[in-house]
Short mmCIF file of C-alpha atoms and ligand atoms in Angstrom, two decimals:
data_model
loop_
_atom_site.label_atom_id
_atom_site.label_comp_id
_atom_site.label_asym_id
_atom_site.label_seq_id
_atom_site.Cartn_x
_atom_site.Cartn_y
_atom_site.Cartn_z
CA MET P 1 -24.28 -20.44 3.12
CA LYS P 2 -23.00 -17.13 4.45
CA GLU P 3 -23.15 -13.97 2.39
CA LEU P 4 -20.37 -11.42 1.93
CA THR P 5 -21.76 -9.63 4.93
CA TRP P 6 -24.35 -10.65 7.51
CA VAL P 7 -25.78 -9.66 10.88
CA GLU P 8 -25.82 -12.03 13.84
CA ILE P 9 -28.62 -11.24 16.27
CA SER P 10 -28.41 -12.53 19.82
CA ARG P 11 -31.82 -13.99 20.69
CA GLU P 12 -30.67 -14.30 24.29
CA ALA P 13 -30.11 -10.54 24.42
CA LEU P 14 -33.54 -9.80 22.88
CA ILE P 15 -35.25 -12.13 25.36
CA LYS P 16 -33.45 -10.60 28.34
CA ASN P 17 -34.46 -7.08 27.27
CA ILE P 18 -38.13 -7.99 26.88
CA ARG P 19 -38.18 -9.85 30.20
CA GLN P 20 -36.75 -6.80 31.93
CA PHE P 21 -39.48 -4.63 30.45
CA ARG P 22 -42.06 -7.16 31.63
CA GLU P 23 -40.56 -7.02 35.09
CA ILE P 24 -40.78 -3.23 35.36
CA VAL P 25 -44.24 -2.83 33.79
CA GLY P 26 -45.83 -5.79 35.58
CA PRO P 27 -47.96 -8.64 34.25
CA ASP P 28 -51.14 -6.70 33.43
CA ARG P 29 -49.92 -3.83 31.31
CA ILE P 30 -49.78 -4.43 27.57
CA LEU P 31 -46.17 -4.70 26.41
CA CYS P 32 -46.00 -3.61 22.77
CA PRO P 33 -42.42 -3.57 21.47
CA CYS P 34 -41.94 -1.50 18.33
CA VAL P 35 -40.75 -3.67 15.47
CA LYS P 36 -41.05 -1.00 12.82
CA ALA P 37 -38.15 -0.24 10.47
CA ASN P 38 -37.30 -3.93 10.11
CA ALA P 39 -37.27 -4.20 13.93
CA TYR P 40 -34.80 -1.32 14.13
CA GLY P 41 -32.72 -3.21 11.59
CA HIS P 42 -32.71 -6.43 13.64
CA GLY P 43 -35.13 -8.32 11.35
CA LEU P 44 -38.92 -7.93 11.49
CA VAL P 45 -40.11 -11.53 11.67
CA GLY P 46 -37.25 -12.98 13.72
CA CYS P 47 -37.49 -10.27 16.36
CA SER P 48 -41.28 -10.31 16.46
CA LYS P 49 -41.37 -14.06 17.10
CA THR P 50 -38.63 -13.79 19.71
CA PHE P 51 -40.38 -10.90 21.51
CA LEU P 52 -43.69 -12.78 21.61
CA GLU P 53 -41.93 -15.89 22.95
CA ALA P 54 -40.28 -13.72 25.60
CA GLY P 55 -43.65 -12.42 26.79
CA ALA P 56 -44.57 -9.40 24.67
CA ASP P 57 -48.31 -8.95 24.06
CA TRP P 58 -48.63 -6.77 20.96
CA LEU P 59 -46.33 -5.64 18.15
CA GLY P 60 -45.98 -2.05 16.95
CA VAL P 61 -45.26 -1.50 13.25
CA ASN P 62 -45.17 1.68 11.21
CA ALA P 63 -46.89 0.59 8.03
CA LEU P 64 -49.39 -1.86 6.64
CA TYR P 65 -46.81 -3.80 4.61
CA GLU P 66 -45.04 -4.71 7.86
CA ALA P 67 -48.32 -6.00 9.30
CA ARG P 68 -48.82 -8.07 6.16
CA VAL P 69 -45.35 -9.62 6.49
CA LEU P 70 -46.08 -10.51 10.11
CA ARG P 71 -49.48 -12.06 9.33
CA ASP P 72 -47.95 -14.00 6.40
CA SER P 73 -45.36 -15.40 8.79
CA GLY P 74 -48.14 -16.84 10.92
CA ILE P 75 -48.18 -14.24 13.71
CA ASP P 76 -51.70 -13.67 15.00
CA ALA P 77 -50.82 -11.43 17.97
CA PRO P 78 -52.39 -7.96 18.01
CA ILE P 79 -50.62 -5.58 15.63
CA TYR P 80 -50.76 -1.85 16.25
CA ILE P 81 -49.90 0.34 13.25
CA LEU P 82 -48.20 3.52 14.48
CA GLY P 83 -48.03 5.26 11.12
CA TYR P 84 -50.43 6.37 8.41
CA VAL P 85 -52.49 3.87 6.44
CA PRO P 86 -53.81 5.50 3.26
CA LEU P 87 -57.50 5.37 2.34
CA ASP P 88 -57.00 2.82 -0.41
CA SER P 89 -55.17 0.42 1.93
CA LEU P 90 -57.69 0.44 4.74
CA GLU P 91 -59.55 -2.59 3.41
CA GLU P 92 -56.45 -4.73 3.90
CA ALA P 93 -55.95 -3.29 7.40
CA VAL P 94 -59.47 -4.48 8.28
CA GLU P 95 -58.78 -7.86 6.68
CA LEU P 96 -55.53 -8.30 8.63
CA ASN P 97 -57.26 -7.28 11.84
CA CYS P 98 -54.82 -4.46 12.64
CA ARG P 99 -55.25 -1.77 15.24
CA LEU P 100 -54.92 1.69 13.76
CA VAL P 101 -53.84 5.04 15.08
CA VAL P 102 -56.34 7.64 13.82
CA TYR P 103 -56.58 11.42 13.58
CA ASN P 104 -58.57 12.09 10.36
CA LYS P 105 -62.33 12.00 9.96
CA LYS P 106 -61.97 10.85 6.36
CA ILE P 107 -60.22 7.70 7.53
CA ILE P 108 -62.98 7.01 10.04
CA GLU P 109 -65.65 7.52 7.39
CA LYS P 110 -63.94 5.01 5.09
CA LEU P 111 -63.37 2.55 7.94
CA ALA P 112 -67.07 2.76 8.84
CA GLU P 113 -67.99 1.79 5.29
CA LEU P 114 -65.44 -1.05 5.14
CA THR P 115 -66.21 -2.57 8.53
CA GLU P 116 -69.95 -2.48 7.74
CA LYS P 117 -69.30 -4.20 4.41
CA ALA P 118 -67.01 -6.83 5.94
CA GLY P 119 -69.22 -7.31 8.99
CA LYS P 120 -66.09 -6.98 11.14
CA MET P 121 -65.08 -4.79 14.10
CA LEU P 122 -61.92 -2.70 13.95
CA ASN P 123 -60.05 -1.19 16.89
CA VAL P 124 -58.71 2.33 16.65
CA HIS P 125 -56.56 4.51 18.89
CA ILE P 126 -56.84 8.30 18.82
CA LYS P 127 -53.49 10.08 18.64
CA VAL P 128 -53.59 13.31 20.64
CA GLU P 129 -51.38 16.24 19.71
CA THR P 130 -49.57 17.23 22.90
CA GLY P 131 -46.50 19.01 21.56
CA ASN P 132 -44.64 16.83 19.11
CA ASN P 133 -46.55 18.32 16.21
CA ARG P 134 -46.44 15.24 14.06
CA GLN P 135 -49.54 13.01 13.74
CA GLY P 136 -52.39 13.85 16.11
CA VAL P 137 -55.73 15.48 16.84
CA LEU P 138 -55.65 18.96 18.37
CA MET P 139 -56.98 19.26 21.90
CA ASP P 140 -59.88 21.47 20.79
CA ASP P 141 -61.13 18.80 18.41
CA ILE P 142 -60.64 15.75 20.56
CA VAL P 143 -64.15 15.34 21.98
CA ASP P 144 -65.82 15.94 18.65
CA PHE P 145 -63.48 13.44 16.95
CA ALA P 146 -64.08 10.78 19.62
CA LYS P 147 -67.85 11.26 19.35
CA TYR P 148 -67.61 10.87 15.60
CA ILE P 149 -65.78 7.54 16.01
CA LYS P 150 -68.31 6.39 18.59
CA SER P 151 -71.16 7.05 16.17
CA PHE P 152 -70.10 3.99 14.15
CA GLU P 153 -71.12 0.62 15.44
CA LYS P 154 -68.25 -1.41 14.07
CA ILE P 155 -65.39 0.91 15.06
CA GLU P 156 -64.18 0.35 18.58
CA LEU P 157 -62.45 3.30 20.24
CA GLU P 158 -59.98 1.13 22.10
CA GLY P 159 -57.06 3.44 22.77
CA ILE P 160 -55.73 6.95 23.15
CA ALA P 161 -52.07 7.76 22.61
CA THR P 162 -49.46 10.45 22.36
CA HIS P 163 -45.72 10.54 21.77
CA PHE P 164 -42.98 12.49 23.58
CA ALA P 165 -40.92 14.99 21.61
CA ASN P 166 -38.13 15.69 24.04
CA ILE P 167 -37.66 12.93 26.53
CA GLU P 168 -34.43 11.27 25.41
CA ASP P 169 -32.37 14.22 24.24
CA THR P 170 -32.15 15.92 27.60
CA THR P 171 -31.98 15.43 31.34
CA ASP P 172 -34.47 18.31 31.70
CA HIS P 173 -37.87 16.65 31.68
CA SER P 174 -40.07 19.74 31.81
CA TYR P 175 -41.29 19.43 28.22
CA ALA P 176 -42.15 15.77 28.72
CA GLU P 177 -44.09 16.71 31.88
CA HIS P 178 -45.91 19.41 29.93
CA GLN P 179 -46.90 16.83 27.29
CA LEU P 180 -47.96 14.33 29.92
CA ASN P 181 -50.22 16.97 31.51
CA LYS P 182 -51.78 17.73 28.13
CA PHE P 183 -52.35 14.02 27.53
CA MET P 184 -54.09 13.67 30.89
CA LYS P 185 -56.16 16.75 30.12
CA ALA P 186 -57.34 15.14 26.88
CA VAL P 187 -58.29 12.00 28.79
CA SER P 188 -60.25 14.01 31.37
CA LEU P 189 -62.01 16.10 28.68
CA LEU P 190 -63.18 12.86 27.11
CA GLU P 191 -64.23 11.39 30.45
CA SER P 192 -66.25 14.53 31.20
CA ALA P 193 -68.03 13.96 27.91
CA GLY P 194 -68.82 10.38 29.02
CA ILE P 195 -66.15 8.75 26.84
CA ASN P 196 -63.89 6.31 28.68
CA ILE P 197 -61.13 4.85 26.56
CA PRO P 198 -59.70 1.62 27.97
CA ILE P 199 -56.09 1.70 26.71
CA LYS P 200 -54.11 4.86 27.37
CA HIS P 201 -50.50 4.87 26.23
CA CYS P 202 -47.63 7.24 25.56
CA SER P 203 -44.42 5.53 26.69
CA ASN P 204 -41.44 4.93 24.45
CA SER P 205 -38.28 3.34 25.89
CA ALA P 206 -37.09 6.41 27.81
CA ALA P 207 -40.52 7.11 29.34
CA THR P 208 -41.08 3.47 30.26
CA ILE P 209 -37.69 3.20 31.97
CA ILE P 210 -37.55 6.56 33.72
CA PHE P 211 -41.17 7.60 34.36
CA PRO P 212 -43.45 4.93 35.81
CA GLU P 213 -46.32 7.46 35.76
CA THR P 214 -46.32 7.42 31.95
CA ARG P 215 -46.90 3.69 31.66
CA PHE P 216 -50.73 3.79 31.92
CA ASP P 217 -52.26 0.67 30.27
CA MET P 218 -49.66 -0.09 27.62
CA VAL P 219 -46.03 0.74 26.79
CA ARG P 220 -44.40 0.99 23.35
CA PRO P 221 -40.63 0.68 23.82
CA GLY P 222 -38.50 0.44 20.70
CA ILE P 223 -34.75 0.96 20.83
CA SER P 224 -34.23 -0.56 24.29
CA CYS P 225 -35.87 -3.84 23.29
CA TYR P 226 -32.79 -4.26 21.10
CA GLY P 227 -30.45 -3.49 23.98
CA MET P 228 -29.64 0.17 23.42
CA TRP P 229 -30.23 3.17 25.66
CA PRO P 230 -32.14 5.88 23.77
CA SER P 231 -29.29 8.28 24.60
CA SER P 232 -26.61 8.89 27.20
CA GLU P 233 -28.96 11.50 28.74
CA THR P 234 -31.56 8.78 29.32
CA TYR P 235 -28.93 6.59 30.94
CA VAL P 236 -27.80 9.46 33.19
CA SER P 237 -31.43 10.21 34.12
CA TYR P 238 -31.98 6.56 34.96
CA VAL P 239 -28.92 6.35 37.18
CA LYS P 240 -29.62 9.67 38.94
CA GLU P 241 -33.40 9.63 39.22
CA VAL P 242 -34.39 5.99 39.29
CA GLY P 243 -31.38 3.85 40.19
CA GLY P 244 -31.65 0.12 39.92
CA ASP P 245 -30.34 -2.76 37.94
CA PHE P 246 -32.08 -2.25 34.60
CA SER P 247 -29.32 -3.25 32.22
CA LEU P 248 -29.62 -3.55 28.47
CA HIS P 249 -28.19 -6.26 26.25
CA PRO P 250 -27.20 -5.24 22.71
CA ALA P 251 -28.19 -7.86 20.15
CA PHE P 252 -26.65 -6.55 16.93
CA ASN P 253 -23.38 -7.98 15.55
CA TRP P 254 -22.51 -7.00 12.00
CA LYS P 255 -19.85 -9.06 10.24
CA ALA P 256 -18.14 -9.49 6.89
CA LYS P 257 -15.32 -11.54 5.38
CA ILE P 258 -11.85 -10.55 4.21
CA ALA P 259 -11.88 -10.86 0.41
CA GLN P 260 -8.20 -10.13 -0.29
CA ILE P 261 -4.98 -9.28 1.52
CA LYS P 262 -2.03 -7.64 -0.24
CA SER P 263 1.13 -5.78 0.54
CA ILE P 264 1.29 -2.15 -0.57
CA PRO P 265 4.51 -0.12 -0.46
CA SER P 266 4.87 3.08 1.51
CA GLY P 267 3.80 6.20 -0.42
CA GLU P 268 0.87 4.60 -2.31
CA TYR P 269 -2.62 6.11 -2.43
CA ILE P 270 -5.61 4.05 -1.35
CA GLY P 271 -9.11 4.36 -2.77
CA TYR P 272 -11.20 7.04 -4.49
CA GLY P 273 -9.99 10.61 -4.31
CA CYS P 274 -6.51 9.45 -3.21
CA THR P 275 -7.41 10.71 0.28
CA TYR P 276 -5.00 8.34 2.07
CA LYS P 277 -1.32 7.76 1.32
CA THR P 278 0.45 4.88 3.03
CA THR P 279 3.17 5.90 5.47
CA HIS P 280 4.57 2.39 5.78
CA GLN P 281 4.65 -0.92 3.96
CA THR P 282 0.98 -1.81 4.45
CA ARG P 283 -0.76 -5.16 4.66
CA LEU P 284 -4.08 -4.08 3.19
CA GLY P 285 -7.33 -6.01 3.67
CA ILE P 286 -10.23 -5.66 1.24
CA ILE P 287 -13.68 -6.08 2.81
CA PRO P 288 -16.76 -6.50 0.61
CA VAL P 289 -19.07 -4.07 2.40
CA GLY P 290 -19.79 -0.42 1.64
CA TYR P 291 -22.29 2.39 1.83
CA TYR P 292 -24.84 0.42 -0.23
CA ASP P 293 -24.94 -2.00 2.71
CA GLY P 294 -25.34 0.81 5.22
CA TYR P 295 -21.66 1.29 6.09
CA ASP P 296 -21.83 5.08 6.11
CA ARG P 297 -19.42 6.90 3.80
CA GLY P 298 -18.90 9.42 6.60
CA LEU P 299 -16.86 6.74 8.36
CA SER P 300 -14.05 7.16 5.82
CA GLY P 301 -10.79 7.70 7.69
CA ARG P 302 -12.57 7.64 11.08
CA ALA P 303 -13.55 4.09 11.89
CA HIS P 304 -11.91 0.81 12.64
CA VAL P 305 -13.11 -2.78 12.40
CA LEU P 306 -12.12 -5.80 14.48
CA VAL P 307 -10.12 -8.77 13.23
CA ASN P 308 -8.95 -11.54 15.55
CA GLY P 309 -9.82 -9.35 18.53
CA LYS P 310 -7.68 -6.44 17.28
CA ARG P 311 -8.49 -3.06 15.79
CA ALA P 312 -7.82 -2.51 12.10
CA PRO P 313 -8.25 1.10 10.90
CA LEU P 314 -10.06 1.97 7.67
CA ARG P 315 -7.86 3.36 4.93
CA GLY P 316 -9.17 5.68 2.23
CA ARG P 317 -12.82 6.33 1.46
CA VAL P 318 -15.72 3.97 2.04
CA CYS P 319 -16.83 2.80 -1.43
CA MET P 320 -20.26 1.62 -2.53
CA ASN P 321 -19.43 -2.05 -1.93
CA ILE P 322 -15.91 -2.13 -0.46
CA ILE P 323 -13.85 -0.82 2.44
CA MET P 324 -10.09 -1.16 2.84
CA ILE P 325 -8.46 -1.83 6.20
CA ASP P 326 -4.92 -1.83 7.53
CA LEU P 327 -3.91 -5.31 8.70
CA THR P 328 -0.22 -4.52 9.14
CA ASP P 329 -0.38 -5.15 12.90
CA ILE P 330 -2.54 -8.25 12.51
CA PRO P 331 -0.12 -10.54 10.60
CA GLU P 332 -2.14 -13.67 11.40
CA ALA P 333 -5.20 -12.38 9.49
CA GLU P 334 -6.07 -14.48 6.45
CA ILE P 335 -8.50 -14.37 3.56
CA GLU P 336 -12.08 -15.24 4.60
CA ASN P 337 -11.43 -14.44 8.26
CA ASP P 338 -14.45 -12.79 9.86
CA VAL P 339 -14.33 -9.05 10.36
CA THR P 340 -16.56 -7.40 12.97
CA LEU P 341 -18.01 -4.09 11.88
CA ILE P 342 -20.28 -3.74 14.93
CA GLY P 343 -20.23 -5.99 17.97
CA LYS P 344 -17.78 -8.01 20.05
CA ASN P 345 -14.64 -9.68 18.78
CA GLY P 346 -12.33 -11.19 21.41
CA ASP P 347 -11.81 -8.62 24.13
CA GLU P 348 -12.66 -5.71 21.84
CA LYS P 349 -16.03 -4.37 20.80
CA ILE P 350 -17.51 -1.71 18.56
CA THR P 351 -20.81 -0.52 19.96
CA VAL P 352 -23.61 0.92 17.86
CA GLU P 353 -23.03 4.15 19.80
CA GLN P 354 -19.35 4.27 18.83
CA PHE P 355 -20.34 3.67 15.21
CA ALA P 356 -22.99 6.44 15.46
CA GLU P 357 -20.40 8.85 16.80
CA TRP P 358 -18.15 8.13 13.83
CA ALA P 359 -21.10 8.64 11.48
CA ASP P 360 -22.16 11.79 13.31
CA THR P 361 -25.67 10.55 14.04
CA ILE P 362 -27.72 8.73 16.70
CA ASN P 363 -27.66 5.02 17.52
CA TYR P 364 -31.22 4.57 16.13
CA GLU P 365 -30.04 5.30 12.60
CA ILE P 366 -27.20 2.78 12.48
CA PRO P 367 -28.89 -0.66 12.56
CA THR P 368 -32.02 0.61 10.79
CA ARG P 369 -29.87 1.62 7.83
CA VAL P 370 -28.09 -1.69 7.46
CA ASN P 371 -29.59 -2.90 4.19
CA GLU P 372 -32.61 -5.17 4.66
CA ARG P 373 -31.20 -7.53 2.04
CA ILE P 374 -28.32 -8.45 4.36
CA PRO P 375 -29.29 -11.65 6.21
CA ARG P 376 -30.08 -11.48 9.92
CA MET P 377 -29.09 -14.72 11.66
CA TYR P 378 -30.59 -15.47 15.07
CA LEU P 379 -28.14 -17.18 17.39
C1 LIG T 1 -45.16 6.56 18.14
C2 LIG T 1 -43.93 5.87 18.65
N1 LIG T 1 -44.00 5.13 19.77
C3 LIG T 1 -42.92 4.50 20.26
C4 LIG T 1 -41.68 4.60 19.65
C5 LIG T 1 -40.49 3.90 20.25
O1 LIG T 1 -39.52 4.83 20.65
P1 LIG T 1 -38.10 4.39 21.24
O2 LIG T 1 -37.43 3.65 20.14
O3 LIG T 1 -37.42 5.64 21.58
O4 LIG T 1 -38.38 3.52 22.39
C6 LIG T 1 -41.57 5.37 18.50
C7 LIG T 1 -40.26 5.49 17.84
O5 LIG T 1 -39.95 6.30 17.06
C8 LIG T 1 -42.72 6.01 17.97
O6 LIG T 1 -42.66 6.76 16.86
#
């Protein structure tokens, strides 16, 4: 049974994207797609299974609860947790055999106690601060921190990572180069101290696609696994600096049904705040989707949806659970017809990027904010 609104995810598109990443990174590098934030809104379990089938090696989540959902769904592939795991949740992280990003001695101390008690090894990856100033160990502390980790028998220092701050928002890559140099400096400081860490990684989608030298031993692409360019700047950089046939396949198609159609005379107000007044006899469609579902209120008066391959503009404000659309020029539209909010419909399409422009934000935010409760169907 379909819901009032649902998201159709193209498995074919997801598979093509992952296979392209595999092609550019080669067979030996670890391919770790990020499936955090409900797989960028595309559905955590469905995407994770599809990515693994398509040849991904690891999965990157943000939090322990996401790792738990994956393990409960039967996934036993390596799971790398990119975000913070609090002290009182570390026991479960050991139990679920997760790989953790680390930058606090307190966490290491607790992990040492837990791994000893459980008689189990745990893999950790040091996050180095190179200029993003989020999570990470400062350069001056890196050797001391690594030695501290190495002093515990059951904690394996498997990886070292960093994350770029300014690689997708610009075609000027000097800051990314500066961060890459700092990352390599951290690696060489550790090597000089006799500490060789097997898995070095720092590449998100933009870095993986544009800068082969950032790929090291593992890559962590997110947005592009779902078929989106991180930004138009990244696309321009790719075309100008790399050139090739790397093409992305968007997987996200958000749909709803028409709940009612009625004829409204000219001169009537529509919706809260009476912000829109009809200028003609209007065939008005009522669609049961609103800002609770993730259809941003900022789209009021700016967006259109697609019905029978034609554009139908929004009228009035986006409500919590309803939007109103003008079907005057789509006389064949009927109750329960499908409406496309994002995706293709006939010869027309609404891209996530178009939607993001209407909402005055970036493409990342659009699918991740489509309510998790809305079913994701894999076609
Ligand atoms: C640490 C880390 N690695 C990788 C990614 C993936 O980035 P992108 O979606 O730009 O590929 C993210 C995303 O925010 C991240 O925080």
